[in-house]
Tab-separated table of C-alpha atoms and ligand atoms in Angstrom:
chain	number	residue	atom	x	y	z
A	1	MET	CA	-6.043	-16.510	17.045
A	2	ILE	CA	-6.229	-15.540	13.662
A	3	PHE	CA	-7.583	-12.144	12.504
A	4	THR	CA	-6.941	-10.121	9.513
A	5	ILE	CA	-7.141	-6.408	8.860
A	6	ALA	CA	-6.982	-5.044	5.224
A	7	ILE	CA	-6.248	-1.490	4.726
A	8	ASP	CA	-6.391	-0.321	1.378
A	9	GLY	CA	-6.350	3.041	-0.138
A	10	PRO	CA	-4.301	5.411	-2.567
A	11	ALA	CA	-0.691	6.872	-2.434
A	12	ALA	CA	-0.088	8.803	0.601
A	13	ALA	CA	-3.336	9.011	2.108
A	14	GLY	CA	-1.949	7.837	5.417
A	15	LYS	CA	-2.456	4.004	5.100
A	16	GLY	CA	1.011	2.978	6.302
A	17	THR	CA	1.051	5.187	9.210
A	18	ILE	CA	-2.560	4.066	10.195
A	19	ALA	CA	-1.659	0.421	9.690
A	20	ARG	CA	1.685	0.630	11.763
A	21	ALA	CA	-0.439	2.177	14.409
A	22	VAL	CA	-3.567	-0.179	14.090
A	23	ALA	CA	-0.917	-3.304	14.262
A	24	SER	CA	0.829	-1.916	17.267
A	25	HIS	CA	-2.421	-1.176	19.070
A	26	PHE	CA	-3.653	-4.845	18.701
A	27	GLY	CA	-0.141	-6.315	18.923
A	28	PHE	CA	-0.626	-7.562	15.211
A	29	ALA	CA	1.959	-8.039	12.825
A	30	HIS	CA	2.183	-5.555	9.719
A	31	LEU	CA	3.077	-6.088	6.060
A	32	ASP	CA	3.150	-3.070	3.767
A	33	THR	CA	2.511	-5.021	0.292
A	34	GLY	CA	3.373	-1.834	-1.606
A	35	LEU	CA	7.241	-2.825	-0.744
A	36	LEU	CA	6.748	-6.097	-2.419
A	37	TYR	CA	5.666	-4.062	-5.646
A	38	ARG	CA	8.465	-1.677	-5.234
A	39	ALA	CA	11.258	-4.117	-4.592
A	40	VAL	CA	10.194	-5.724	-8.181
A	41	GLY	CA	9.904	-2.286	-9.595
A	42	ARG	CA	13.786	-1.748	-8.465
A	43	HIS	CA	14.522	-4.854	-10.509
A	44	LEU	CA	12.680	-3.255	-13.500
A	45	LEU	CA	14.895	-0.303	-13.006
A	46	ASP	CA	17.947	-2.592	-13.026
A	47	GLY	CA	17.121	-4.101	-16.380
A	48	GLU	CA	15.625	-7.172	-15.066
A	49	ASP	CA	12.611	-9.192	-16.341
A	50	PRO	CA	9.557	-8.251	-13.682
A	51	VAL	CA	7.971	-11.498	-13.523
A	52	GLN	CA	11.118	-13.262	-12.966
A	53	ALA	CA	11.893	-11.150	-10.080
A	54	ALA	CA	8.662	-11.407	-8.370
A	55	ARG	CA	8.783	-15.015	-8.742
A	56	ALA	CA	12.249	-15.306	-6.776
A	57	LEU	CA	11.501	-12.112	-4.642
A	58	ASP	CA	12.565	-12.841	-1.006
A	59	PRO	CA	10.353	-10.816	1.235
A	60	ALA	CA	12.897	-11.118	4.002
A	61	GLU	CA	15.419	-9.075	2.060
A	62	LEU	CA	13.244	-5.975	1.545
A	63	ASP	CA	15.217	-2.680	2.265
A	64	GLU	CA	12.425	-0.136	2.883
A	65	GLY	CA	15.077	2.880	2.823
A	66	ALA	CA	16.333	1.993	-1.005
A	67	LEU	CA	12.695	1.318	-2.123
A	68	ARG	CA	11.151	4.849	-0.824
A	69	THR	CA	12.028	6.834	-3.783
A	70	PRO	CA	9.547	8.380	-6.454
A	71	GLU	CA	11.336	6.579	-9.266
A	72	VAL	CA	10.774	3.047	-7.724
A	73	ALA	CA	7.264	3.979	-6.868
A	74	GLN	CA	6.450	4.805	-10.720
A	75	ALA	CA	8.153	1.617	-11.514
A	76	ALA	CA	6.189	-0.291	-8.982
A	77	SER	CA	2.854	0.922	-10.243
A	78	GLU	CA	4.252	-0.078	-13.845
A	79	VAL	CA	5.054	-3.726	-12.663
A	80	ALA	CA	1.867	-3.943	-10.495
A	81	VAL	CA	-0.440	-3.849	-13.939
A	82	LEU	CA	1.191	-7.325	-14.819
A	83	PRO	CA	-1.072	-10.211	-13.970
A	84	GLU	CA	2.126	-12.607	-13.514
A	85	VAL	CA	3.659	-10.386	-11.223
A	86	ARG	CA	0.662	-9.871	-8.958
A	87	ALA	CA	-0.029	-13.688	-9.074
A	88	ALA	CA	3.600	-14.497	-7.911
A	89	LEU	CA	2.989	-12.497	-4.794
A	90	VAL	CA	-0.339	-13.957	-3.429
A	91	ASP	CA	0.543	-16.831	-1.657
A	92	PHE	CA	3.191	-15.056	0.569
A	93	GLN	CA	0.445	-12.136	1.291
A	94	ARG	CA	-2.244	-14.591	2.292
A	95	GLY	CA	0.178	-16.598	4.322
A	96	PHE	CA	0.985	-13.361	6.071
A	97	ALA	CA	-2.739	-12.590	6.450
A	98	ARG	CA	-3.446	-15.991	8.237
A	99	ARG	CA	-0.516	-16.185	10.513
A	100	GLU	CA	-1.135	-17.012	14.267
A	101	GLY	CA	-1.570	-13.735	16.301
A	102	GLY	CA	-3.274	-11.490	13.908
A	103	ALA	CA	-2.097	-9.548	10.789
A	104	VAL	CA	-2.519	-6.042	9.365
A	105	LEU	CA	-1.613	-5.834	5.595
A	106	ASP	CA	-1.925	-2.444	3.646
A	107	GLY	CA	-1.981	-2.096	-0.020
A	108	ARG	CA	-4.498	-1.578	-3.063
A	109	ASP	CA	-6.294	-4.951	-3.257
A	110	ILE	CA	-6.001	-6.352	0.259
A	111	GLY	CA	-9.629	-6.255	1.143
A	112	THR	CA	-10.918	-6.953	-2.636
A	113	VAL	CA	-8.381	-9.680	-4.072
A	114	ILE	CA	-5.832	-10.930	-1.486
A	115	CYS	CA	-8.204	-11.238	1.698
A	116	PRO	CA	-11.714	-10.835	0.449
A	117	LEU	CA	-12.736	-12.511	4.022
A	118	ALA	CA	-10.575	-10.142	6.154
A	119	GLU	CA	-12.422	-9.886	9.308
A	120	ALA	CA	-12.044	-5.931	9.228
A	121	LYS	CA	-11.404	-3.979	6.126
A	122	LEU	CA	-10.714	0.004	5.940
A	123	PHE	CA	-10.420	2.089	2.873
A	124	VAL	CA	-8.232	5.227	3.790
A	125	THR	CA	-8.319	7.905	1.258
A	126	ALA	CA	-7.778	11.769	1.090
A	127	SER	CA	-7.873	14.301	-1.730
A	128	ALA	CA	-5.109	14.172	-4.216
A	129	GLU	CA	-3.802	17.739	-3.111
A	130	VAL	CA	-3.723	16.692	0.499
A	131	ARG	CA	-1.884	13.394	-0.340
A	132	ALA	CA	0.728	15.420	-2.704
A	133	GLN	CA	1.087	18.087	-0.132
A	134	ARG	CA	2.050	15.152	2.488
A	135	ARG	CA	4.450	13.217	-0.115
A	136	PHE	CA	6.002	16.534	-0.942
A	137	ASP	CA	6.793	17.319	2.990
A	138	GLU	CA	8.161	13.756	3.123
A	139	LEU	CA	10.368	14.055	0.303
A	140	ILE	CA	11.681	17.619	1.451
A	141	GLY	CA	12.059	16.168	4.923
A	142	LYS	CA	14.448	13.706	3.495
A	143	GLY	CA	16.385	16.272	1.841
A	144	LEU	CA	15.327	15.650	-1.646
A	145	ASP	CA	14.899	18.415	-4.223
A	146	VAL	CA	11.182	18.128	-5.175
A	147	ASP	CA	8.798	20.408	-6.812
A	148	TYR	CA	4.909	20.313	-5.324
A	149	ASP	CA	3.358	20.342	-8.788
A	150	LYS	CA	5.560	17.494	-10.059
A	151	VAL	CA	4.607	15.511	-6.836
A	152	LEU	CA	0.837	16.367	-7.569
A	153	GLU	CA	1.179	15.158	-11.017
A	154	ASP	CA	2.918	11.921	-9.895
A	155	VAL	CA	0.035	11.234	-7.425
A	156	ARG	CA	-2.394	11.572	-10.351
A	157	ALA	CA	-0.604	9.577	-12.587
A	158	ARG	CA	-0.005	6.677	-10.158
A	159	ASP	CA	-4.149	6.848	-9.047
A	160	ALA	CA	-5.042	6.873	-12.672
A	161	ARG	CA	-2.945	3.794	-13.310
A	162	ASP	CA	-3.879	2.127	-9.992
A	163	MET	CA	-7.630	2.519	-10.586
A	164	SER	CA	-7.866	1.962	-14.181
A	165	ARG	CA	-6.112	-1.431	-14.534
A	166	ALA	CA	-7.681	-4.388	-15.315
A	167	GLU	CA	-6.168	-6.502	-12.563
A	168	ALA	CA	-6.843	-5.806	-9.100
A	169	PRO	CA	-7.674	-2.100	-9.640
A	170	LEU	CA	-7.659	0.043	-6.564
A	171	VAL	CA	-11.314	0.432	-5.263
A	172	ALA	CA	-12.814	0.106	-1.903
A	173	ALA	CA	-14.407	-3.198	-0.943
A	174	GLU	CA	-18.254	-3.268	-0.446
A	175	ASP	CA	-18.012	-4.182	2.994
A	176	ALA	CA	-14.794	-1.546	3.803
A	177	THR	CA	-15.253	1.406	6.472
A	178	VAL	CA	-14.019	4.478	4.379
A	179	VAL	CA	-11.692	6.766	6.535
A	180	ASP	CA	-11.019	10.009	4.762
A	181	THR	CA	-7.928	11.751	6.157
A	182	SER	CA	-8.265	14.977	4.189
A	183	GLU	CA	-9.373	17.135	7.163
A	184	MET	CA	-7.943	14.725	10.027
A	185	ALA	CA	-4.521	15.004	12.055
A	186	ILE	CA	-2.771	11.743	12.403
A	187	ALA	CA	-4.152	10.710	15.659
A	188	GLY	CA	-7.940	11.346	14.820
A	189	ALA	CA	-7.334	8.890	11.786
A	190	VAL	CA	-5.810	6.080	13.915
A	191	ALA	CA	-8.535	6.434	16.344
A	192	ALA	CA	-11.438	6.085	13.580
A	193	ALA	CA	-9.124	3.309	12.289
A	194	ILE	CA	-9.141	1.210	15.613
A	195	ALA	CA	-12.799	2.064	16.170
A	196	ALA	CA	-13.767	0.679	13.120
A	197	VAL	CA	-11.728	-2.686	13.555
A	198	GLU	CA	-13.169	-2.914	17.068
A	199	ALA	CA	-16.704	-2.743	15.508
A	200	ARG	CA	-15.843	-5.845	13.928
A	201	ARG	CA	-14.488	-7.951	16.764
B	301	C5P	O1	1.693	1.947	-1.452
B	301	C5P	P1	3.002	2.017	-2.257
B	301	C5P	O2	3.118	3.497	-2.500
B	301	C5P	O3	4.454	1.789	-1.514
B	301	C5P	O4	2.754	1.165	-3.789
B	301	C5P	C1	3.645	1.359	-4.605
B	301	C5P	C2	2.815	1.014	-6.031
B	301	C5P	O5	2.672	-0.590	-5.659
B	301	C5P	C3	1.401	1.382	-6.059
B	301	C5P	O6	1.241	2.536	-6.847
B	301	C5P	C4	0.553	0.144	-6.698
B	301	C5P	O7	0.525	0.277	-8.238
B	301	C5P	C5	1.415	-1.058	-6.151
B	301	C5P	N1	0.573	-1.792	-5.317
B	301	C5P	C6	-0.403	-2.667	-5.758
B	301	C5P	N2	-0.936	-3.443	-4.871
B	301	C5P	C7	-0.668	-3.440	-3.487
B	301	C5P	C8	0.153	-2.499	-3.026
B	301	C5P	C9	1.146	-1.741	-3.930
B	301	C5P	O8	-0.792	-2.513	-7.062
B	301	C5P	N3	-1.343	-4.421	-2.936
């Protein structure tokens, strides 16, 4: 059985949590495509050429822990504007999406560019303030010394860059179900996402 669930949305809207829960509910494999851009961003911070890094990237070697920092997130959104970087990552994502057994991919352009024919599409969003608060809580929980206003500024800067880029900007696909998690607890958001996917089965 081949079935692709595309989940897009801005940073810290709850995409990752929802994607993992939906994948586990349906027994599908899950790919957080942001990790691919973060890995390339990490190479940029190390002084390497991002296009070469994207072409040479081995997705099997992504170390999630090292890639979940604010510096890497900003670098990821900088390399994500480069068409050659995006192009180098397309085949791996499409291959993953069509794997036997079903797949959930979360990112910014899955329903619009990577998998325009995905069987189910969700656009998970929330207000910038709510998303900044969630990211702030997460970073504080990891013991990092962060400031809420700075986190909000980062969220807005990343939104602006992701939405205004020429190549694969962040936008809801026309046929995506929008899930606004601003006022929702995790369980409610996951239930809404599962119901939206069931409706396309
Ligand atoms: O989702 P995450 O915060 O890990 O993504 C990091 C950055 O990677 C995003 O801000 C975005 O610029 C980029 N990205 C993208 N397309 C995707 C996933 C992530 O451009 N499918």
